[in-house]
PDB file of C-alpha atoms and ligand atoms in Angstrom:
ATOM      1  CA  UNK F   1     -40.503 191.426 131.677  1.00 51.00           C
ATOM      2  CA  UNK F   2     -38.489 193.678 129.243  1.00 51.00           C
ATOM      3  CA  UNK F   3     -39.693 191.274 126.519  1.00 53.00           C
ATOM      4  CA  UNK F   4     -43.158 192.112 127.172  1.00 49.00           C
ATOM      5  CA  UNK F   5     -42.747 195.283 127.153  1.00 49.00           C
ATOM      6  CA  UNK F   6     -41.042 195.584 123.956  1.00 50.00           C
ATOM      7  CA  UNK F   7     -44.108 194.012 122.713  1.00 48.00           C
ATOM      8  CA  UNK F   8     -46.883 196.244 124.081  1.00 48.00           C
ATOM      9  CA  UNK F   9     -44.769 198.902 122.375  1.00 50.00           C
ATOM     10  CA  UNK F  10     -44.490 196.962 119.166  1.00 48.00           C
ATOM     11  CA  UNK F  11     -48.457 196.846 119.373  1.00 47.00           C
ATOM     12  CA  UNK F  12     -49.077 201.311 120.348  1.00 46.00           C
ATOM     13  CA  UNK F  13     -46.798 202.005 117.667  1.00 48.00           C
ATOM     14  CA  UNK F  14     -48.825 200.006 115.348  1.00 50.00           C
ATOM     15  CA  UNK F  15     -52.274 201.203 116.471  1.00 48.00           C
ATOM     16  CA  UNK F  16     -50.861 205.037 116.109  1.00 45.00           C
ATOM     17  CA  UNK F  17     -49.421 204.326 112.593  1.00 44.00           C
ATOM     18  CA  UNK F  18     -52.547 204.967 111.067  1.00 42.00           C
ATOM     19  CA  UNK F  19     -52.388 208.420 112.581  1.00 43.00           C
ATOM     20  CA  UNK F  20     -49.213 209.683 110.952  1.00 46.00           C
ATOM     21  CA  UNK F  21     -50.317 212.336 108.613  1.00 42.00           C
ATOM     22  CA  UNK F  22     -52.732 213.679 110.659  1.00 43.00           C
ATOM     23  CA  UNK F  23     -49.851 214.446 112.988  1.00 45.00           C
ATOM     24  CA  UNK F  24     -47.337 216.059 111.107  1.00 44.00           C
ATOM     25  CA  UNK F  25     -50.112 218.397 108.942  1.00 47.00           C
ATOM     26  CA  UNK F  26     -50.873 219.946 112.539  1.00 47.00           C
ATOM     27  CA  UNK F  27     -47.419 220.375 113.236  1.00 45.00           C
ATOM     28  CA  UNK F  28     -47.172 217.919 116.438  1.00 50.00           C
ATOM     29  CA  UNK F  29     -44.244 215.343 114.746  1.00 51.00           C
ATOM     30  CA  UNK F  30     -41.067 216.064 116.570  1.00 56.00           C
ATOM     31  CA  UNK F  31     -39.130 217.038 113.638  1.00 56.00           C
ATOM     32  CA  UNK F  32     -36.163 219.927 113.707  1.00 56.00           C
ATOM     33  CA  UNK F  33     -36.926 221.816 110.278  1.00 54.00           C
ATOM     34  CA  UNK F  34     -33.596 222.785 109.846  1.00 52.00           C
ATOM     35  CA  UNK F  35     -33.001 218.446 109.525  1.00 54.00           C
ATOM     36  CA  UNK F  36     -35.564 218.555 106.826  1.00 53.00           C
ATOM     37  CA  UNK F  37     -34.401 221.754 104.677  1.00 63.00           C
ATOM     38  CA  UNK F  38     -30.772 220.610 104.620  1.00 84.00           C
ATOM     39  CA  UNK F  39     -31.581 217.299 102.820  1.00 95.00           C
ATOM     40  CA  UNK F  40     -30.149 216.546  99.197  1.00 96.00           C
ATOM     41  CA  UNK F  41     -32.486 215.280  96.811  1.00 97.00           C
ATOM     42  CA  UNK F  42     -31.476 211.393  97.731  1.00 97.00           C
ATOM     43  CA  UNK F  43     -31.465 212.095 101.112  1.00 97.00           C
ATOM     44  CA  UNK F  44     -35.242 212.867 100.369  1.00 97.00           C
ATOM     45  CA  UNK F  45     -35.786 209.827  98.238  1.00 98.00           C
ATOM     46  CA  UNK F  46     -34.188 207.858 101.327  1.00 98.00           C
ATOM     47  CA  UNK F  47     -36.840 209.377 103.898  1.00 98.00           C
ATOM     48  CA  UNK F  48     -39.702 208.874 101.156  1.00 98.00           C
ATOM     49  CA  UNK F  49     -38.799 205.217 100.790  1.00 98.00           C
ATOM     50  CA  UNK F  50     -37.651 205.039 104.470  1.00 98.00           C
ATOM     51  CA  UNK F  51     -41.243 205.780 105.666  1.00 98.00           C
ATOM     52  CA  UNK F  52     -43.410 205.182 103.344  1.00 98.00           C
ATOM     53  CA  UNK F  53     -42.984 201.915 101.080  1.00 98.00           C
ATOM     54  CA  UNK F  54     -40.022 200.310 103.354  1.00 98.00           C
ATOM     55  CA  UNK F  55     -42.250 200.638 106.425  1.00 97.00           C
ATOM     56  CA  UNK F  56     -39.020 201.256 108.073  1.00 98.00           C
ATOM     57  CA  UNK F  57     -40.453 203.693 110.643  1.00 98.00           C
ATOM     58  CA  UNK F  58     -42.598 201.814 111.999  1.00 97.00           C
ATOM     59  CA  UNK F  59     -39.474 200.052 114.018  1.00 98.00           C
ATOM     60  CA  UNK F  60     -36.921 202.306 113.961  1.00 98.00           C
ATOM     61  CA  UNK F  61     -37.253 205.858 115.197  1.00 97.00           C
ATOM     62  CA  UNK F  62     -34.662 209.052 115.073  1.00 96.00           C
ATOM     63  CA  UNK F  63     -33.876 209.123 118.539  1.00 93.00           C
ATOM     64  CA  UNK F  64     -34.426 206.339 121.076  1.00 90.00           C
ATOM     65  CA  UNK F  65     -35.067 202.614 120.238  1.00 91.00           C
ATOM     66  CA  UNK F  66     -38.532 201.719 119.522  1.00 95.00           C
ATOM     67  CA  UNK F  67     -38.617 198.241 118.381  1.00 97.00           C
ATOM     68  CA  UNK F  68     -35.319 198.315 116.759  1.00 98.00           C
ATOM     69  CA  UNK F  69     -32.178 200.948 117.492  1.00 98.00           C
ATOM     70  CA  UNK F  70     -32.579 204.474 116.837  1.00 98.00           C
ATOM     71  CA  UNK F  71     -31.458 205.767 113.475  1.00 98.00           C
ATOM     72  CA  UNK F  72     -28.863 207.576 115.121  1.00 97.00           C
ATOM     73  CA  UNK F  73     -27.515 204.844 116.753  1.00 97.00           C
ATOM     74  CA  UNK F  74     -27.258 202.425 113.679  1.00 98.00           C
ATOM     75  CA  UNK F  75     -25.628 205.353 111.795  1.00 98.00           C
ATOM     76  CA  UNK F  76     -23.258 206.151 114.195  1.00 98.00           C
ATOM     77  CA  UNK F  77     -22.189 202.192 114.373  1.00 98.00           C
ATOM     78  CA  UNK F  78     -21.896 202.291 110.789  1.00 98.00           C
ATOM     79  CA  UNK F  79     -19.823 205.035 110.734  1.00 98.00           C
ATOM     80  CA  UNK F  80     -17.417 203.761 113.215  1.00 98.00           C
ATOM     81  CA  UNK F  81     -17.257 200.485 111.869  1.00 97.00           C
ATOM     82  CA  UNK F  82     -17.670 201.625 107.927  1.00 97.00           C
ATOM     83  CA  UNK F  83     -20.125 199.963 107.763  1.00 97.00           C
ATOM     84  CA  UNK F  84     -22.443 199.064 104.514  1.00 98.00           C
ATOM     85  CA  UNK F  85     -25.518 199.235 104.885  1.00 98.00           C
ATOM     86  CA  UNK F  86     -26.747 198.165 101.099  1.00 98.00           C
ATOM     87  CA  UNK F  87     -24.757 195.342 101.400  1.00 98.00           C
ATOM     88  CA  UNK F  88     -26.958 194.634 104.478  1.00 98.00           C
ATOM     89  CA  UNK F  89     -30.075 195.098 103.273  1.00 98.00           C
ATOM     90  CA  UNK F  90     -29.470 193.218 100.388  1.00 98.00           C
ATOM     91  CA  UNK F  91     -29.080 190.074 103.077  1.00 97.00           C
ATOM     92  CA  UNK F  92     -25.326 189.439 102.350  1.00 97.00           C
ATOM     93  CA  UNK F  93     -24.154 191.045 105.471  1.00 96.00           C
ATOM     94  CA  UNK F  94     -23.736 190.530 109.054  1.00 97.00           C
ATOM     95  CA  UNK F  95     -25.128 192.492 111.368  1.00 98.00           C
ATOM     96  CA  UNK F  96     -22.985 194.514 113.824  1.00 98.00           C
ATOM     97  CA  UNK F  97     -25.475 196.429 115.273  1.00 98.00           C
ATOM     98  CA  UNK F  98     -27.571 194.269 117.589  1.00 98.00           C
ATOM     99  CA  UNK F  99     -26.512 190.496 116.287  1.00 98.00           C
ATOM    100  CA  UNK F 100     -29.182 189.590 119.172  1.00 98.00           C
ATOM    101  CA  UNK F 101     -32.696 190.890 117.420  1.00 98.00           C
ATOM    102  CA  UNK F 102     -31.243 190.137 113.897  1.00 98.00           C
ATOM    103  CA  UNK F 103     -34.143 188.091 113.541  1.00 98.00           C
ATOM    104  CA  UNK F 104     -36.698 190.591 113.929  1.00 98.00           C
ATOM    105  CA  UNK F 105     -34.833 193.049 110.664  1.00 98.00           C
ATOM    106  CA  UNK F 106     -34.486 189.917 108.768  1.00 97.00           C
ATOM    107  CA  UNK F 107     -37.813 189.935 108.051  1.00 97.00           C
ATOM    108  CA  UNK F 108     -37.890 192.813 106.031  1.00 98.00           C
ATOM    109  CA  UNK F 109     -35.469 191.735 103.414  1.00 98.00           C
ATOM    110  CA  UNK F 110     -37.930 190.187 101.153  1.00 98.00           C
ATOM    111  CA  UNK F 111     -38.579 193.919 100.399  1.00 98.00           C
ATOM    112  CA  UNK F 112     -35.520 195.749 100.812  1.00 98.00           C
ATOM    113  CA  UNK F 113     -34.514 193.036  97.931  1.00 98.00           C
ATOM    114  CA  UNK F 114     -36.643 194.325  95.639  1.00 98.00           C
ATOM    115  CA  UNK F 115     -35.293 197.480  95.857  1.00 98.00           C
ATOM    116  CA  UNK F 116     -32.877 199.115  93.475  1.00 98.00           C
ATOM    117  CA  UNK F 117     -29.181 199.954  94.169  1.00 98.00           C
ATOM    118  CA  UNK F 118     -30.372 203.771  94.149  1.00 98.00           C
ATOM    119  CA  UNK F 119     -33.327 202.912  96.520  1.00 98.00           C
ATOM    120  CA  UNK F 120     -30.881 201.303  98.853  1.00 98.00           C
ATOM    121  CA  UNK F 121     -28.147 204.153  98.570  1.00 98.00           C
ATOM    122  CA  UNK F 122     -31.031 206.587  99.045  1.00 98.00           C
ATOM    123  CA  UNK F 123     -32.036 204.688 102.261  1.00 98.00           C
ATOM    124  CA  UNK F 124     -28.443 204.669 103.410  1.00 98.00           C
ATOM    125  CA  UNK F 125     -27.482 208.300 102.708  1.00 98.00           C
ATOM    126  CA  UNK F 126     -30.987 209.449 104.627  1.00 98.00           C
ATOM    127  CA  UNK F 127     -29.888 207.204 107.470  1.00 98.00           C
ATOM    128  CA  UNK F 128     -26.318 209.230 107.562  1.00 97.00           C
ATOM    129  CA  UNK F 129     -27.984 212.493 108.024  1.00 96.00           C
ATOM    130  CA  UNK F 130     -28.569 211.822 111.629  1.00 95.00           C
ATOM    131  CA  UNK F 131     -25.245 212.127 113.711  1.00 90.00           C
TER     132      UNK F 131
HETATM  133  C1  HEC E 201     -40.224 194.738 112.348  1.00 87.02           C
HETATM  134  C2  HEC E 201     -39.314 195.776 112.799  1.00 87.02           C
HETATM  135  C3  HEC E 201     -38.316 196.322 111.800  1.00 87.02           C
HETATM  136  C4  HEC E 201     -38.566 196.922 110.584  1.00 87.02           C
HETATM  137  C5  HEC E 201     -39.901 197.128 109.886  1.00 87.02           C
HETATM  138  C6  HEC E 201     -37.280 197.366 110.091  1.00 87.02           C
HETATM  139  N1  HEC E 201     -36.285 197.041 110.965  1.00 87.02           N
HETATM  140 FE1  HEC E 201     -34.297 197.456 110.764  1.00 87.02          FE
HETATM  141  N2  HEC E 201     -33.927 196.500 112.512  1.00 87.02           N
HETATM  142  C7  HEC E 201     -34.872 195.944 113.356  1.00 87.02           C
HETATM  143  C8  HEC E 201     -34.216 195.356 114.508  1.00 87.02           C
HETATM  144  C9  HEC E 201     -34.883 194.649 115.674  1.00 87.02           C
HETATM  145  C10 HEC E 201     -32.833 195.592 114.331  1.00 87.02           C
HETATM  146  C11 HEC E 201     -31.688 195.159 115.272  1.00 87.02           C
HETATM  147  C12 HEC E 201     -31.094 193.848 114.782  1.00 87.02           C
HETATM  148  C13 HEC E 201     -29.880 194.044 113.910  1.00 87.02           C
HETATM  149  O1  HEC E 201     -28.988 194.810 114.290  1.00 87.02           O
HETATM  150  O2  HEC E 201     -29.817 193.428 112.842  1.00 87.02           O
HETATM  151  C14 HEC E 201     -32.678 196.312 113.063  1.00 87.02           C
HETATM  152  C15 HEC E 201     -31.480 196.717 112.522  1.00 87.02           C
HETATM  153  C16 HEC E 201     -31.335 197.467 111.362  1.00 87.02           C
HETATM  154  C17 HEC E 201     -30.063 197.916 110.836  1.00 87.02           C
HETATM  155  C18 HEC E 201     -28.700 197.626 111.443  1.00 87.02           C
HETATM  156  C19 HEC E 201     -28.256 196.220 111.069  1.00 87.02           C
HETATM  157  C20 HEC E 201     -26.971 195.782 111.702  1.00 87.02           C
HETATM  158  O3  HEC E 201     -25.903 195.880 111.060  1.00 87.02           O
HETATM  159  O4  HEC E 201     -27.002 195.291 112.857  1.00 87.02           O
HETATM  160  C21 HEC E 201     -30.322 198.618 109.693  1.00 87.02           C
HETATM  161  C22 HEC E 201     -29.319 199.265 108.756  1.00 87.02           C
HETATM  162  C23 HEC E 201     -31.752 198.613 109.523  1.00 87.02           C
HETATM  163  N3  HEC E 201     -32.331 197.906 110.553  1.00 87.02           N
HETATM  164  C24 HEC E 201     -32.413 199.241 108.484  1.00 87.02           C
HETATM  165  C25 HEC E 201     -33.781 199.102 108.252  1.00 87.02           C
HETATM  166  C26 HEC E 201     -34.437 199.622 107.072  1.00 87.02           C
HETATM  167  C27 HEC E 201     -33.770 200.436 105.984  1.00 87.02           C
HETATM  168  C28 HEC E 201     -35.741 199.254 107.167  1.00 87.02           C
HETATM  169  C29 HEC E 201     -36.850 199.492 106.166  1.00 87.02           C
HETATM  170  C30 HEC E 201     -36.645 198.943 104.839  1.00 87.02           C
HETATM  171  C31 HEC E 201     -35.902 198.515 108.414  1.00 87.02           C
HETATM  172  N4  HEC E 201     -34.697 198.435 109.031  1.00 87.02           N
HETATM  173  C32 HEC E 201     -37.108 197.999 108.868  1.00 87.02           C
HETATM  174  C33 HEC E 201     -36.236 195.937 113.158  1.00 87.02           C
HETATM  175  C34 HEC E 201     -36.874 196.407 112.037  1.00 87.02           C
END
């Protein structure tokens, strides 16, 4: 049962995606400002690439797993396990965050391998702004 409905929610999330910009230009995306103001010019190539060409968003959200752990939570398991995350997303690293859906982020490292180094530090240093 909690399969399926990890997969309806896969599906809403998709069907809303579309609807993104629309959102945030009235002001309805649940965003702190003070989040966005504070970030250092990787930081904001990190959340550029991070939801825009890495399509990252679309599974992982800030707070709250959607159909992969929060933001927050994989930063916080890097940090306690010093993690790194390029290392990871270039595919030569385990993952210690859920081992179990590893599958499912596997997927997307036939892009995050195109990527350069300062794509993927950007990536990881936006990731690291949410404690
Ligand atoms: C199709 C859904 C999906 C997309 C798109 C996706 N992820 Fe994931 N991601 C997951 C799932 C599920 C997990 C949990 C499995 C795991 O821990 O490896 C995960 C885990 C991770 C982890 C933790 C890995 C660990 O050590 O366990 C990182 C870091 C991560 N994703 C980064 C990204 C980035 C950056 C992008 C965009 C380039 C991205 N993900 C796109 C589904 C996705």
């Amino acid at each position: 049962m909690k399969k399926l409905l990890t997969i309806t929610a896969a599906l809403s999330l998709m069907a809303c995606g579309g609807k993104k910009a629309e959102e945030s230009t009235s002001g309805t995306v649940e965003v702190s400002e003070g989040d966005i103001a504070k970030l250092t010019p990787q930081e904001t190539l990190g959340q550029e690439i991070f939801d825009g060409k890495g399509n990252c968003y679309t599974c992982h959200k800030p707070d709250g797993p959607a159909i992969g752990p929060s933001i927050k939570e994989i930063a916080k398991v890097y940090r306690e396990n010093n993690g790194d995350m390029v290392t990871f997303l270039r595919g030569n690293g385990k993952p210690i965050v859920k081992p179990e859906q590893y599958e499912v982020m596997k997927t997307n490292f036939y892009l995050t391998k195109t990527f350069s180094d300062e794509e993927l530090k950007a990536i990881e240093a936006y990731m690291h702004t949410y404690k």
